[in-house]
XYZ file of C-alpha atoms in Angstrom:
102
model
C -0.100 0.138 -0.187
C 2.639 2.568 0.811
C 4.478 1.716 -2.925
C 1.172 2.478 -4.440
C 0.937 5.718 -2.126
C -1.983 4.043 -0.452
C -1.777 6.434 2.595
C -5.081 6.680 4.208
C -5.637 2.888 3.913
C -2.089 2.125 4.879
C -3.079 4.235 8.013
C -6.551 2.388 8.264
C -4.923 -1.080 7.418
C -2.382 -0.042 10.606
C -5.209 0.732 13.029
C -7.236 -2.365 11.929
C -4.158 -4.790 12.757
C -2.587 -3.128 15.629
C -5.432 -1.833 17.648
C -7.960 -3.794 16.886
C -10.087 -3.013 20.289
C -10.342 0.578 18.697
C -12.104 1.702 15.743
C -12.583 5.079 13.581
C -15.421 7.031 15.419
C -15.688 9.832 13.518
C -13.355 11.565 10.491
C -14.435 14.690 9.651
C -13.119 17.872 7.743
C -13.852 21.417 8.527
C -11.983 24.251 7.631
C -9.003 23.008 6.544
C -8.165 20.766 8.522
C -8.935 16.898 9.136
C -10.333 15.747 12.689
C -10.416 11.899 13.199
C -11.660 10.365 16.547
C -10.949 6.755 17.828
C -13.213 4.305 20.037
C -13.033 1.567 21.655
C -17.031 1.571 21.796
C -18.411 2.902 19.158
C -21.964 2.648 20.476
C -22.008 4.912 23.408
C -22.877 8.263 23.119
C -20.353 11.298 22.597
C -20.514 12.147 26.027
C -19.877 8.639 27.646
C -17.326 7.408 25.486
C -13.476 8.189 26.069
C -12.348 8.477 22.588
C -9.010 10.004 21.253
C -8.918 12.617 19.185
C -6.426 14.077 16.584
C -6.383 16.621 14.224
C -4.473 17.552 11.019
C -4.606 19.263 7.497
C -3.663 15.810 5.924
C -6.241 12.926 6.301
C -3.203 10.139 6.612
C -1.722 12.013 9.474
C -4.439 12.866 11.005
C -4.958 8.903 11.244
C -1.619 8.106 12.577
C -1.861 11.182 15.434
C -4.887 9.667 16.692
C -3.209 5.832 16.192
C -0.083 7.069 17.792
C -2.144 8.786 21.035
C -4.649 5.196 21.266
C -1.696 3.068 21.364
C 0.142 5.226 24.328
C -3.249 5.452 26.211
C -3.494 1.585 25.097
C 0.415 0.253 26.105
C 0.566 -1.047 30.104
C 1.337 0.794 32.561
C 5.249 -0.037 34.477
C 4.891 0.788 37.425
C 5.671 -1.942 39.626
C 2.933 -3.243 42.196
C 5.707 -3.549 45.480
C 7.207 0.196 45.776
C 11.182 0.095 45.181
C 13.341 0.209 48.377
C 16.396 2.670 48.210
C 19.267 1.351 47.099
C 21.335 4.273 49.244
C 19.836 2.987 52.924
C 22.172 3.578 55.670
C 23.979 0.062 56.788
C 23.334 1.362 60.280
C 20.003 1.471 59.589
C 17.824 -1.092 61.515
C 13.776 -0.844 62.137
C 12.662 -0.618 65.723
C 9.312 -1.344 67.066
C 8.298 0.933 69.359
C 4.883 -0.661 70.155
C 4.126 -1.627 74.304
C 2.652 -5.063 74.377
C 2.568 -5.063 77.910
């Protein structure tokens, strides 16, 4: 597709292959600018849906911008479930129990 210059078809295929849970919700042209919205649940009304929106003068680039934003949102968070301990703790540091159990 890219060799033949079908950039829009290539961008739509990329969204379909890489982010199958996302769908194009809206593509609109207004005052020299393309607007694209990708959504996980197209059946919901606009005000309930958490969609990704992008805008650009070129249709292929607006599709790719929305794709990148949806990919960023879909990426798993890399935070560990347990907080890390600082490696520079003092060697003389020792926890002490100060509760009175008597």
